[in-house]
Short mmCIF file of C-alpha atoms in Angstrom, two decimals:
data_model
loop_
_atom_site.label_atom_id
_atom_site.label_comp_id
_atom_site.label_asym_id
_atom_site.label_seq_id
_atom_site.Cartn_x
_atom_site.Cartn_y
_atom_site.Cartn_z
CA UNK A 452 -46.89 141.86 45.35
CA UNK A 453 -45.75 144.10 48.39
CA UNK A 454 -47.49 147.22 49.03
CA UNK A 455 -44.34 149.11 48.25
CA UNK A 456 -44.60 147.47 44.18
CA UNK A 457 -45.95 150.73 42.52
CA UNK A 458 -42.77 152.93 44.29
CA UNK A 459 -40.36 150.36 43.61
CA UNK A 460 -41.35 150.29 39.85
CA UNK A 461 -41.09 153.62 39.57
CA UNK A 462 -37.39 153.48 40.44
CA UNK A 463 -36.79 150.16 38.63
CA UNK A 464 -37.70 150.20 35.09
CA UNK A 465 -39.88 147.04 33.51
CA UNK A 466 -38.49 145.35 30.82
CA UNK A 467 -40.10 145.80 27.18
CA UNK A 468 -39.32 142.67 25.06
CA UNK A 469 -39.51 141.23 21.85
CA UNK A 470 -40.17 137.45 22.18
CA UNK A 471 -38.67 135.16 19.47
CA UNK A 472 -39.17 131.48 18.65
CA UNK A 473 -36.26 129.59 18.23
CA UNK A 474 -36.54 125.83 16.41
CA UNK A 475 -34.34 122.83 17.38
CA UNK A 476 -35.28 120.29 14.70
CA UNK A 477 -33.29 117.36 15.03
CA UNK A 478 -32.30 114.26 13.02
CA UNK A 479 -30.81 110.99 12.88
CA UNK A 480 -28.61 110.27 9.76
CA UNK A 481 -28.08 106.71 10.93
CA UNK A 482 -24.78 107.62 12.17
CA UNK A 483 -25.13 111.30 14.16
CA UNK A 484 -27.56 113.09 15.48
CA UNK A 485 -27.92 116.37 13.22
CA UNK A 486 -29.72 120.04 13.91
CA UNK A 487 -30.82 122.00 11.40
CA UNK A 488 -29.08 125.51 10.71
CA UNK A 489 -29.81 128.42 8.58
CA UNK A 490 -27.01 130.87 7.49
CA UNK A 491 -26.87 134.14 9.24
CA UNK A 492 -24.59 137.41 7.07
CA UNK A 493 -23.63 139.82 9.40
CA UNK A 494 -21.53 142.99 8.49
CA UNK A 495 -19.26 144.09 10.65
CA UNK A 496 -16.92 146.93 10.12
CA UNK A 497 -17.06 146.60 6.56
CA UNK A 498 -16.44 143.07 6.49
CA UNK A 499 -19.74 140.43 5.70
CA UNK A 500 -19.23 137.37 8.38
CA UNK A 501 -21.35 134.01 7.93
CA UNK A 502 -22.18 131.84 10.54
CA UNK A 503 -25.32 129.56 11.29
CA UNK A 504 -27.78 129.75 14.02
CA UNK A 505 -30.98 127.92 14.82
CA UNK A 506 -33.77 128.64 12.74
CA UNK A 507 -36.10 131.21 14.56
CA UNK A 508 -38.20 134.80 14.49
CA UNK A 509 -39.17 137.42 16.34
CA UNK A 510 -42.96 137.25 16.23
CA UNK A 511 -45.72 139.09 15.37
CA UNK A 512 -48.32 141.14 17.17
CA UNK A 513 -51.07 138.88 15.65
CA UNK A 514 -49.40 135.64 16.37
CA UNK A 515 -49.13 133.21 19.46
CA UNK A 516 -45.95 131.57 20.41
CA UNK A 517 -46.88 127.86 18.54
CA UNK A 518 -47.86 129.87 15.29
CA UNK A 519 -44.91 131.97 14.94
CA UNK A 520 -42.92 128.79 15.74
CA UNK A 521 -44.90 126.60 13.32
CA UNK A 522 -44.32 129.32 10.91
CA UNK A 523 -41.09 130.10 11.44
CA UNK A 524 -40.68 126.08 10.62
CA UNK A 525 -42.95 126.23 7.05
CA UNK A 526 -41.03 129.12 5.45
CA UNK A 527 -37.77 127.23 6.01
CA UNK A 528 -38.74 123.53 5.36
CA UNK A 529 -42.05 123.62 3.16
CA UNK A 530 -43.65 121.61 5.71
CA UNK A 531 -46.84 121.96 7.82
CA UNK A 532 -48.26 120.03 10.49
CA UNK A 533 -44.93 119.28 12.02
CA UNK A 534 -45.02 118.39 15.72
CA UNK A 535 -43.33 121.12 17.75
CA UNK A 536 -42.74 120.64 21.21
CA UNK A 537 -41.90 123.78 23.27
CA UNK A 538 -39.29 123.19 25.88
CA UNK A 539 -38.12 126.20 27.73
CA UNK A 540 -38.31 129.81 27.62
CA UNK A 541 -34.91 131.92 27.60
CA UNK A 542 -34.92 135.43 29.13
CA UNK A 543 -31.46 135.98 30.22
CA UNK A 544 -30.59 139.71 30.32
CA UNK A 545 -26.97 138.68 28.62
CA UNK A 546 -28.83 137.13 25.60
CA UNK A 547 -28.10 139.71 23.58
CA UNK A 548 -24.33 141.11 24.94
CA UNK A 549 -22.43 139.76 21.41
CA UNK A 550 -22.09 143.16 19.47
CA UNK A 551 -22.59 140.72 16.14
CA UNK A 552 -25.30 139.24 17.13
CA UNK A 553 -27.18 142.56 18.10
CA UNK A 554 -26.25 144.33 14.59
CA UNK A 555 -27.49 141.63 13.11
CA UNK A 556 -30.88 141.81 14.82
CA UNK A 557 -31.02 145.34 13.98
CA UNK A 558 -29.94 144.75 10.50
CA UNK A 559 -32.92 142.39 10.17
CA UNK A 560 -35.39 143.68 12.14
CA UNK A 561 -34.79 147.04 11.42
CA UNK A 562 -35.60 148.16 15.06
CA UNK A 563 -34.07 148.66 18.04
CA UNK A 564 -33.90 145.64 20.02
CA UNK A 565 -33.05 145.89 23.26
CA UNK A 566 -34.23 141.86 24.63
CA UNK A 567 -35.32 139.22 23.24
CA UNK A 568 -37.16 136.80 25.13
CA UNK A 569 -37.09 133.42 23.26
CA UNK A 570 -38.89 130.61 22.92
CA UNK A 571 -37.38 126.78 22.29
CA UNK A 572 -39.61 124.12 20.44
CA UNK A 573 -38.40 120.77 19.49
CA UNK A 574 -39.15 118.83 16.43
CA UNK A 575 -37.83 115.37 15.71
CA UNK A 576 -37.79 114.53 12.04
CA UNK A 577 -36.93 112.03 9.48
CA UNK A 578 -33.55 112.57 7.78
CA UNK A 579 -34.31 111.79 4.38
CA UNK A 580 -37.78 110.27 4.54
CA UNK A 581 -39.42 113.73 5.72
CA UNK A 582 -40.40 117.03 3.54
CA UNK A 583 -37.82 118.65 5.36
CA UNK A 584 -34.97 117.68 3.70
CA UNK A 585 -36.74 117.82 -0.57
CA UNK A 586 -37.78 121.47 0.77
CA UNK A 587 -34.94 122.70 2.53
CA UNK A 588 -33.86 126.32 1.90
CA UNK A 589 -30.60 126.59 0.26
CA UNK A 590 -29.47 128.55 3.51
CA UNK A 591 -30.24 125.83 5.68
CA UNK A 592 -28.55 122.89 6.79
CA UNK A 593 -28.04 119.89 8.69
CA UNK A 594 -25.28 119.94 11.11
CA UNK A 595 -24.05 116.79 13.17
CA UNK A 596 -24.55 117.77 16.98
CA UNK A 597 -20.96 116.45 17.81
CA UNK A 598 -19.28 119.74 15.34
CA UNK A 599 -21.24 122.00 16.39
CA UNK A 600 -19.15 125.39 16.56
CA UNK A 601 -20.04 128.25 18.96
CA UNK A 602 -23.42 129.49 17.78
CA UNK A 603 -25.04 132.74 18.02
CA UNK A 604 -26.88 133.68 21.28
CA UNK A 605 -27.32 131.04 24.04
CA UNK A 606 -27.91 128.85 21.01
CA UNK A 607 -25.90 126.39 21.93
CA UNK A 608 -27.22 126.36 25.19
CA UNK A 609 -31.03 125.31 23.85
CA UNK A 610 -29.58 122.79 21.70
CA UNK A 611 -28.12 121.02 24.95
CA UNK A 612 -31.01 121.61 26.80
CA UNK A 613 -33.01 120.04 23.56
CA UNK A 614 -31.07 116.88 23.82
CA UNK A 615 -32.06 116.64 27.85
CA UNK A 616 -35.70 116.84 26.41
CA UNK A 617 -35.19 114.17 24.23
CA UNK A 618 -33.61 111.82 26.84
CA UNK A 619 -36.52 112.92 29.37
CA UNK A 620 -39.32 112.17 26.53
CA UNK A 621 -37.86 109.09 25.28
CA UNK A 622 -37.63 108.29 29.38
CA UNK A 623 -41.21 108.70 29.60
CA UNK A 624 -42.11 107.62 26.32
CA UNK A 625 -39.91 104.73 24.71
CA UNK A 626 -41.83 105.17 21.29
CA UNK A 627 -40.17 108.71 21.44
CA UNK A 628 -36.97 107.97 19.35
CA UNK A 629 -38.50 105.96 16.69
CA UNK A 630 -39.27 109.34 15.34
CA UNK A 631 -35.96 109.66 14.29
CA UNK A 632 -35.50 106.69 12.39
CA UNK A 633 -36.75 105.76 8.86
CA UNK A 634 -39.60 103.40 8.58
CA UNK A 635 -37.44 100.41 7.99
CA UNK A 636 -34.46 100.66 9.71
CA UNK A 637 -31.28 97.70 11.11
CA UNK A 638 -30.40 96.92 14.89
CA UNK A 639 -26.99 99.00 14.57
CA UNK A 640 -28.74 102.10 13.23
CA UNK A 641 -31.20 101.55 16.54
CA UNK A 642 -27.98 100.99 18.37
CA UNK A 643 -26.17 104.08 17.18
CA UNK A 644 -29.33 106.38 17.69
CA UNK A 645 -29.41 105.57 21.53
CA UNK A 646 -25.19 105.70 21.96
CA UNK A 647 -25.91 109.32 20.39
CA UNK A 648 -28.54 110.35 22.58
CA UNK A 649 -27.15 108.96 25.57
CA UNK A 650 -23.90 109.89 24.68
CA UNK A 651 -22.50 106.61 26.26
CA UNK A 652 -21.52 103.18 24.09
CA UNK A 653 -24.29 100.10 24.30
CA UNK A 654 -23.07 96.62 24.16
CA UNK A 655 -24.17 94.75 21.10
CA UNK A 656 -25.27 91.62 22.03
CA UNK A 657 -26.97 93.29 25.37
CA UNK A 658 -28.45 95.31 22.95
CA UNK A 659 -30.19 93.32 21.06
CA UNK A 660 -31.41 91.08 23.42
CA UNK A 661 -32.86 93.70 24.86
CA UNK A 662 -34.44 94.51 21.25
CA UNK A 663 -35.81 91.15 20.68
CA UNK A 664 -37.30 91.51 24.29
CA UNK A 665 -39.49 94.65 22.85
CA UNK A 666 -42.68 92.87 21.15
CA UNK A 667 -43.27 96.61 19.41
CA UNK A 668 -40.31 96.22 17.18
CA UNK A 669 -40.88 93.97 14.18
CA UNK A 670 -38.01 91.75 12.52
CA UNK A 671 -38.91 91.68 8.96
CA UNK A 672 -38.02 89.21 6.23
CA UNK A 673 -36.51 91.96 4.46
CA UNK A 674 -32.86 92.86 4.16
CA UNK A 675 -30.85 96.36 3.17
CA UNK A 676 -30.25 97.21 -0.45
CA UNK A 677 -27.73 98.89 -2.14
CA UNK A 678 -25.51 98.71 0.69
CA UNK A 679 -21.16 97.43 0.20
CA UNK A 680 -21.64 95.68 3.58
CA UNK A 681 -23.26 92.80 4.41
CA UNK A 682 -27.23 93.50 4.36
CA UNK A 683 -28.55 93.73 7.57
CA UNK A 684 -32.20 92.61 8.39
CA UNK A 685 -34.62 95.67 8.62
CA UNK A 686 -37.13 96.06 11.68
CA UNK A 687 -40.19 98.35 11.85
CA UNK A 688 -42.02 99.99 14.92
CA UNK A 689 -45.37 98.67 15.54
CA UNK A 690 -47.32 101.83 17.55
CA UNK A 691 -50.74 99.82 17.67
CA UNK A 692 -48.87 96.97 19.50
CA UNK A 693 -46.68 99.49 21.12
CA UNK A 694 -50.17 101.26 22.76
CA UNK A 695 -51.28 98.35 23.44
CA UNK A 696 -48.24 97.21 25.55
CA UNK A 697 -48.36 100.48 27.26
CA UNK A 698 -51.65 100.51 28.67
CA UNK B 230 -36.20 133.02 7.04
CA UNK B 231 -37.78 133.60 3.51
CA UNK B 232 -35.74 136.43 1.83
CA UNK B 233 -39.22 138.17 1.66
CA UNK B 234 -39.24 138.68 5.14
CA UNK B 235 -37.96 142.20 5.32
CA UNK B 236 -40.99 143.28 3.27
CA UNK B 237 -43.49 141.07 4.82
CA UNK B 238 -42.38 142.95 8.16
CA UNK B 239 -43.03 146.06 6.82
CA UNK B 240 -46.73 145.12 6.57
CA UNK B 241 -47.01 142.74 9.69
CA UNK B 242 -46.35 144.51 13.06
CA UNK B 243 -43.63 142.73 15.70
CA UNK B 244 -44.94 142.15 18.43
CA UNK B 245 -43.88 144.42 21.83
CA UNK B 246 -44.66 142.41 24.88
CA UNK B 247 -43.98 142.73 28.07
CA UNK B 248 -43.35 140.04 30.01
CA UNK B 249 -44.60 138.46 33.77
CA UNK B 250 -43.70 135.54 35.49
CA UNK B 251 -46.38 133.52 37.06
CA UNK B 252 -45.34 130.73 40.08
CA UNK B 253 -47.48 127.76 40.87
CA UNK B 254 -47.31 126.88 44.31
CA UNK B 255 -48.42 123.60 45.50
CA UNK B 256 -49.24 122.25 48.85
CA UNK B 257 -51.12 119.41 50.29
CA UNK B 258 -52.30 119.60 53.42
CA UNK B 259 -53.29 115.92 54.27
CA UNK B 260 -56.45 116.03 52.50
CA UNK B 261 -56.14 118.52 49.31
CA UNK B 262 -53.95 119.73 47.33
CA UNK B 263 -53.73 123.72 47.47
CA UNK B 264 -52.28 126.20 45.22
CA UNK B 265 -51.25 129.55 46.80
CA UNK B 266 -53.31 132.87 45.31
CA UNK B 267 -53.48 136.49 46.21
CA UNK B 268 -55.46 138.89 46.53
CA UNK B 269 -56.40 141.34 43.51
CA UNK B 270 -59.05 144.32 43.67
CA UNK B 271 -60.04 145.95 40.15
CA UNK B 272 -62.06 148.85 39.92
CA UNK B 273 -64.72 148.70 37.51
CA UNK B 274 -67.03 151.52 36.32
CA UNK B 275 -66.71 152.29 40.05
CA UNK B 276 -66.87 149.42 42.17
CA UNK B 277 -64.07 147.60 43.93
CA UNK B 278 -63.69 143.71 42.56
CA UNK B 279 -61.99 141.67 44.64
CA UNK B 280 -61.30 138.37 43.00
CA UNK B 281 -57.80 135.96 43.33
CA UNK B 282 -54.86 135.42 41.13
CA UNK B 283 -51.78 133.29 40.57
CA UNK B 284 -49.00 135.11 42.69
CA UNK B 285 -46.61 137.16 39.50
CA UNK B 286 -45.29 139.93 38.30
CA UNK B 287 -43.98 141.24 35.34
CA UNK B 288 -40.73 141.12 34.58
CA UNK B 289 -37.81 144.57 35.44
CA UNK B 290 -35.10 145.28 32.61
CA UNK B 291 -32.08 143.96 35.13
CA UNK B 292 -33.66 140.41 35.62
CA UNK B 293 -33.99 137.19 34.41
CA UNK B 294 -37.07 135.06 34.39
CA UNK B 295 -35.38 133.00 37.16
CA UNK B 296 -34.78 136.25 39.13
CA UNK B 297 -37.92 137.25 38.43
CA UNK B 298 -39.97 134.27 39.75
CA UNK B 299 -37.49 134.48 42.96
CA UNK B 300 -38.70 137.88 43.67
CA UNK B 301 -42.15 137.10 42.95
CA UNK B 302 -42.07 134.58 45.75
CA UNK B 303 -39.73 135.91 47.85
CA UNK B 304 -42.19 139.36 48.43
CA UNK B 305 -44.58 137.12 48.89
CA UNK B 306 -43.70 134.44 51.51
CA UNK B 307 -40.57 135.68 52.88
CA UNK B 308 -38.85 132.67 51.59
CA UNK B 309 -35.87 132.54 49.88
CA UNK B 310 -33.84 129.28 48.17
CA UNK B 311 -37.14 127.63 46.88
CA UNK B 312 -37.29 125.32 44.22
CA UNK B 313 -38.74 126.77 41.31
CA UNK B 314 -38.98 124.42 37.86
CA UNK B 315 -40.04 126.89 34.73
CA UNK B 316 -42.60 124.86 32.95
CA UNK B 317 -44.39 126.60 30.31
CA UNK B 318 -44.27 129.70 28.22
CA UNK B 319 -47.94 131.38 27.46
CA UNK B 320 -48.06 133.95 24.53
CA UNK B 321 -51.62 133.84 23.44
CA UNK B 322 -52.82 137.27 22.16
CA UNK B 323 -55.92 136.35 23.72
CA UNK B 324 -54.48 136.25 27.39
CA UNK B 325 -55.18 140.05 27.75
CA UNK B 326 -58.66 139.65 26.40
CA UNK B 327 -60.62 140.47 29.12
CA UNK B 328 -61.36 143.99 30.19
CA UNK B 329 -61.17 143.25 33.86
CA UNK B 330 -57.81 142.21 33.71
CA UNK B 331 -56.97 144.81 31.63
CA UNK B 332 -58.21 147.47 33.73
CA UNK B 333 -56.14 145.80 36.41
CA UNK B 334 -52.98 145.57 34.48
CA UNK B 335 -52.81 149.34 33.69
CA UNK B 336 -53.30 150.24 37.32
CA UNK B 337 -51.16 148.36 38.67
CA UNK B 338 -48.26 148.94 35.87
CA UNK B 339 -49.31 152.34 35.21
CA UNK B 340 -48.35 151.48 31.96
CA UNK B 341 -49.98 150.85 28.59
CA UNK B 342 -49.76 146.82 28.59
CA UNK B 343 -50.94 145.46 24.98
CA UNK B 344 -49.08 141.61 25.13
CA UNK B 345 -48.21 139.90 28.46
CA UNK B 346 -46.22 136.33 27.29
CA UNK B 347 -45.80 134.76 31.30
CA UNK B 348 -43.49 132.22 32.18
CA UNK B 349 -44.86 129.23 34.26
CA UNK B 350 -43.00 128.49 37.53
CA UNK B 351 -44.08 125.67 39.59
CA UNK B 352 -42.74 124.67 43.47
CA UNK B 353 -43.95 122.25 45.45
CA UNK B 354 -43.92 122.95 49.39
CA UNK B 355 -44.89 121.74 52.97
CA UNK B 356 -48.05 123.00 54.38
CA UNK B 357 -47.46 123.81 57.37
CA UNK B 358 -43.71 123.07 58.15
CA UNK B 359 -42.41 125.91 55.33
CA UNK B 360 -41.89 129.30 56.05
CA UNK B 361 -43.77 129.92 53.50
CA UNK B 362 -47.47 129.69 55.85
CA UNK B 363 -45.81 131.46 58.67
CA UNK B 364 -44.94 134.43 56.57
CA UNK B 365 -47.68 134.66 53.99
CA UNK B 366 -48.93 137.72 53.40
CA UNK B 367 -52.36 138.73 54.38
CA UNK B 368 -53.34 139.14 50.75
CA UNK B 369 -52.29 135.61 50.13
CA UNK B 370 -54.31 132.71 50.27
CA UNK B 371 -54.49 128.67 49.89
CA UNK B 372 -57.18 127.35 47.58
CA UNK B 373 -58.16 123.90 47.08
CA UNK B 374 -57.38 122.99 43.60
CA UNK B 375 -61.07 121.38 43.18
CA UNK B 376 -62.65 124.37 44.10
CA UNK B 377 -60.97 126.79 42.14
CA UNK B 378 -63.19 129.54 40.52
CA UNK B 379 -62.69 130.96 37.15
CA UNK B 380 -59.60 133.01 37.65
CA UNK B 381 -57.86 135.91 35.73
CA UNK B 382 -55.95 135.78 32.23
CA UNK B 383 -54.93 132.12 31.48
CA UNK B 384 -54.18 131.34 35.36
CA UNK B 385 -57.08 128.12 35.68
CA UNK B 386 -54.81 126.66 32.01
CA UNK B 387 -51.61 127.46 33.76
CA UNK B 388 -52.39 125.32 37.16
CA UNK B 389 -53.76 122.68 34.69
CA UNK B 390 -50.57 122.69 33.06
CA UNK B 391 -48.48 122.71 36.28
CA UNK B 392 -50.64 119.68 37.83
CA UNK B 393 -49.49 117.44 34.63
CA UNK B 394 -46.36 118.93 34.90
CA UNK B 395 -46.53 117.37 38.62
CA UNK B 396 -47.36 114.14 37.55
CA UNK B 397 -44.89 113.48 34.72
CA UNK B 398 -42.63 114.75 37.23
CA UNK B 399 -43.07 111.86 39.85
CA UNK B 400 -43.16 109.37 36.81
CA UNK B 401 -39.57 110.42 36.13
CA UNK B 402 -38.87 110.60 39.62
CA UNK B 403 -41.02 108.93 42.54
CA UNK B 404 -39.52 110.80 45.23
CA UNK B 405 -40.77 114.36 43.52
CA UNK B 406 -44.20 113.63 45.59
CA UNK B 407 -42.59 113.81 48.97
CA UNK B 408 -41.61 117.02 48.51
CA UNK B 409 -45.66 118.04 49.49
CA UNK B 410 -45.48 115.59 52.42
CA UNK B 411 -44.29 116.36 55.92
CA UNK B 412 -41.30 114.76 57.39
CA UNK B 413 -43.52 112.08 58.88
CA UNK B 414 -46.73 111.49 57.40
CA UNK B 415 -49.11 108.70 57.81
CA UNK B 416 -49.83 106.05 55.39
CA UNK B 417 -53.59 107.89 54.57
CA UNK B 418 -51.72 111.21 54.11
CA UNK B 419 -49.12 109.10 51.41
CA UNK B 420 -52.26 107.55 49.42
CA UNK B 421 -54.43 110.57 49.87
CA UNK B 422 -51.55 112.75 47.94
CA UNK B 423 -52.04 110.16 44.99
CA UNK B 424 -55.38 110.20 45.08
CA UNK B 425 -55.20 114.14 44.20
CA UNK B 426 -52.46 114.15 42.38
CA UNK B 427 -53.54 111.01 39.66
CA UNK B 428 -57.33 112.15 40.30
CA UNK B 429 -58.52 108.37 41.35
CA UNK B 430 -59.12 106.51 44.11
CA UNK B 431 -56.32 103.47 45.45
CA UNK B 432 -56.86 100.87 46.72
CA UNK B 433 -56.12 100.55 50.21
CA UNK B 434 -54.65 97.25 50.52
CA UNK B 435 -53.15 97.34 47.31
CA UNK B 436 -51.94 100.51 47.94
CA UNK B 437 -50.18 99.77 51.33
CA UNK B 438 -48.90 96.47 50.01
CA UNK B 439 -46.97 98.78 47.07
CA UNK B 440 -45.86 101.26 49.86
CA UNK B 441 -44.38 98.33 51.89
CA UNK B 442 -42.60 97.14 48.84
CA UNK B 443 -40.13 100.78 48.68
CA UNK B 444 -37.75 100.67 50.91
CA UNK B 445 -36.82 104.19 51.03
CA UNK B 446 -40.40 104.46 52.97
CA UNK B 447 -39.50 103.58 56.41
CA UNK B 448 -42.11 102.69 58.71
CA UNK B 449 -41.18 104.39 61.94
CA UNK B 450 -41.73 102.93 65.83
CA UNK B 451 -44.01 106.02 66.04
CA UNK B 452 -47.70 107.03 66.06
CA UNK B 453 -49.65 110.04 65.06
CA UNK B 454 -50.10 112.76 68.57
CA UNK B 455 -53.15 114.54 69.27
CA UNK B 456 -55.98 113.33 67.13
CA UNK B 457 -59.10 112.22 67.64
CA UNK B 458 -59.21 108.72 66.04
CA UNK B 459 -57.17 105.93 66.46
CA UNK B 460 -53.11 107.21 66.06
CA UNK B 461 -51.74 105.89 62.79
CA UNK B 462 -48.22 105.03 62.26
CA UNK B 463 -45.81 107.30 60.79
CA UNK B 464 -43.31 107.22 58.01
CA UNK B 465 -40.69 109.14 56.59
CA UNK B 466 -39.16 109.23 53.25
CA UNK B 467 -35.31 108.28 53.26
CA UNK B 468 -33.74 110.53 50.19
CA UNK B 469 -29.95 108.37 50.82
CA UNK B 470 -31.47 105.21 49.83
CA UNK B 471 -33.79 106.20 47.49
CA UNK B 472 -30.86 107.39 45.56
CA UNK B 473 -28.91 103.78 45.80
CA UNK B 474 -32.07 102.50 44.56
CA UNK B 475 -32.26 104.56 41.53
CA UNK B 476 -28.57 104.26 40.43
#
């Protein structure tokens, strides 16, 4: 905003971007937390290389960022109306320094692309219970967070950053991670879903004392079914008595 | 992701953008809280406009968005080393709607500018003990935030944003607010900042009675200098045991 800004931009050129979306839709498959991948094929050399990468666009000149990421979302899962919550923008010159990953843009996109500015949304979903799954492209897939190999772009990168999101909202928001978990679900899967977003072990009798203290989460008289184990009494999440505790 | 998508794009334009960085920068000066803004004149069928804008810029090939939001504040207080959280990507097509801005945009770029997607930074400092008053450029003002007028492109959404941002912020993390006080405030000063920041009054008993309670507010054995009603006593915020407190 200095006087000197129209000389100094002559010298210095301004960067022309494309801007992507990229999705991090996670879920809980009562043991890991899972991210969804699509399959990339990129030829180099001759030789066709697959790898995954995080479901995402470039988008279009008649789209805002939440519709190309809501979008981006439908064509790959089936499903609309899927809460996406965007996180953090990525505009690091070096996004784009991996010789695959830029012939694959220009393999797909058929244009020159020089930067890509992207995007990150976050979407927790039902393993299982949700659309996602039933609809899922054959080229997509879930992947457990803990194998994840070294992904295209800074995509690993926005899937850490994701999981700091979802600590953060669940921090401000305990209802947060019940998003992850079926309808009816047992004290160890509740258990397991916070050791995997925390990352740290949670003693099991602290544990569920502390669960019994929470008046939104509902013992039922209902047990597992179908399972080799012994069956394990489900709980529910009550939100109106959740709301209600919140106010 | 479809594999229709090579055709679709064929009929559905990517969108070029360029991109900006716009920084949100908070103060409170006892009584308000003030977001910095400079100076813009636009020329329009002839006559100089002078209206006021979030301090940005957009963005040069050899940055980052963190570089970029650096510079933008750096040319414009002096100030290096500030604190700047990235909050919020904006990529509404509608953002470059109006002609004024516009007009603006292409004088100032010299450029054809279609798409601007902006960045959000936010940084919250001292009015009056940063550098950043003493070497504030002449085009740059504060504003109190309650008497903002309608301002250019999405700016009046964007310090919306970054005042939620601000509170979810301190609901994390309590001592975030002191960061807008000065070293030693007064116990007015302290309940004033919530007052603005939560947008409703506190009670004044209950409120001191909740101050007395942290003890990483430490009541010092000194009184306000140089005003005209009766001195108040002074505090300051103790960062070394707020962190023991929070472990």
């Amino acid at each position: 905003m200095k006087k000197t800004s129209t000389a100094a931009m002559a010298l210095r050129p301004l960067a022309m971007n494309h801007i992507s979306v990229d999705c991090v839709v996670m879920g809980f498959d009562g043991k890991k937390l899972h991210v969804l991948l699509i399959e990339r094929a990129v030829e180099i050399d001759g030789t066709v290389i697959h790898d995954m990468k995080l479901p995402g666009d470039l988008i279009y000149e008649d789209e805002n960022l939440d519709e190309a990421a809501a979008r981006v979302l439908h064509d790959l899962t089936g499903i609309k109306n899927i809460n996406l919550l965007q996180f953090k923008a990525y505009g690091s010159k070096d996004r784009t320094k991996n010789r695959k990953d830029l012939l694959w843009l220009e393999h797909t996109t058929h244009t020159r692309v020089e930067r890509i500015v992207t995007v990150g949304y976050l979407s927790l979903v039902r393993i299982g219970r949700s659309l996602a799954v039933q609809h899922l492209d054959d080229e997509a897939r879930w992947v457990a967070v803990d194998e994840l190999n070294t992904l295209p772009f800074d995509h690993n990168a926005i899937i850490d950053d994701a999981l700091s999101v979802i600590r953060s909202q669940a921090e401000a928001d305990p209802s947060y991670l019940f998003n992850l978990l079926p309808q009816k679900f047992t004290a160890l899967q509740l258990r397991t879903l916070y050791e995997r977003v925390y990352g740290k072990r949670q003693d099991v009798r602290n544990f569920q004392k502390k669960m019994n203290q929470l008046d939104y989460v509902i013992a039922l008289d209902e047990r597992e079914r179908d399972v080799a184990h012994r069956a394990a009494r489900l709980y529910r999440f009550d939100r109106k008595i959740y709301k209600r505790s919140r106010r």
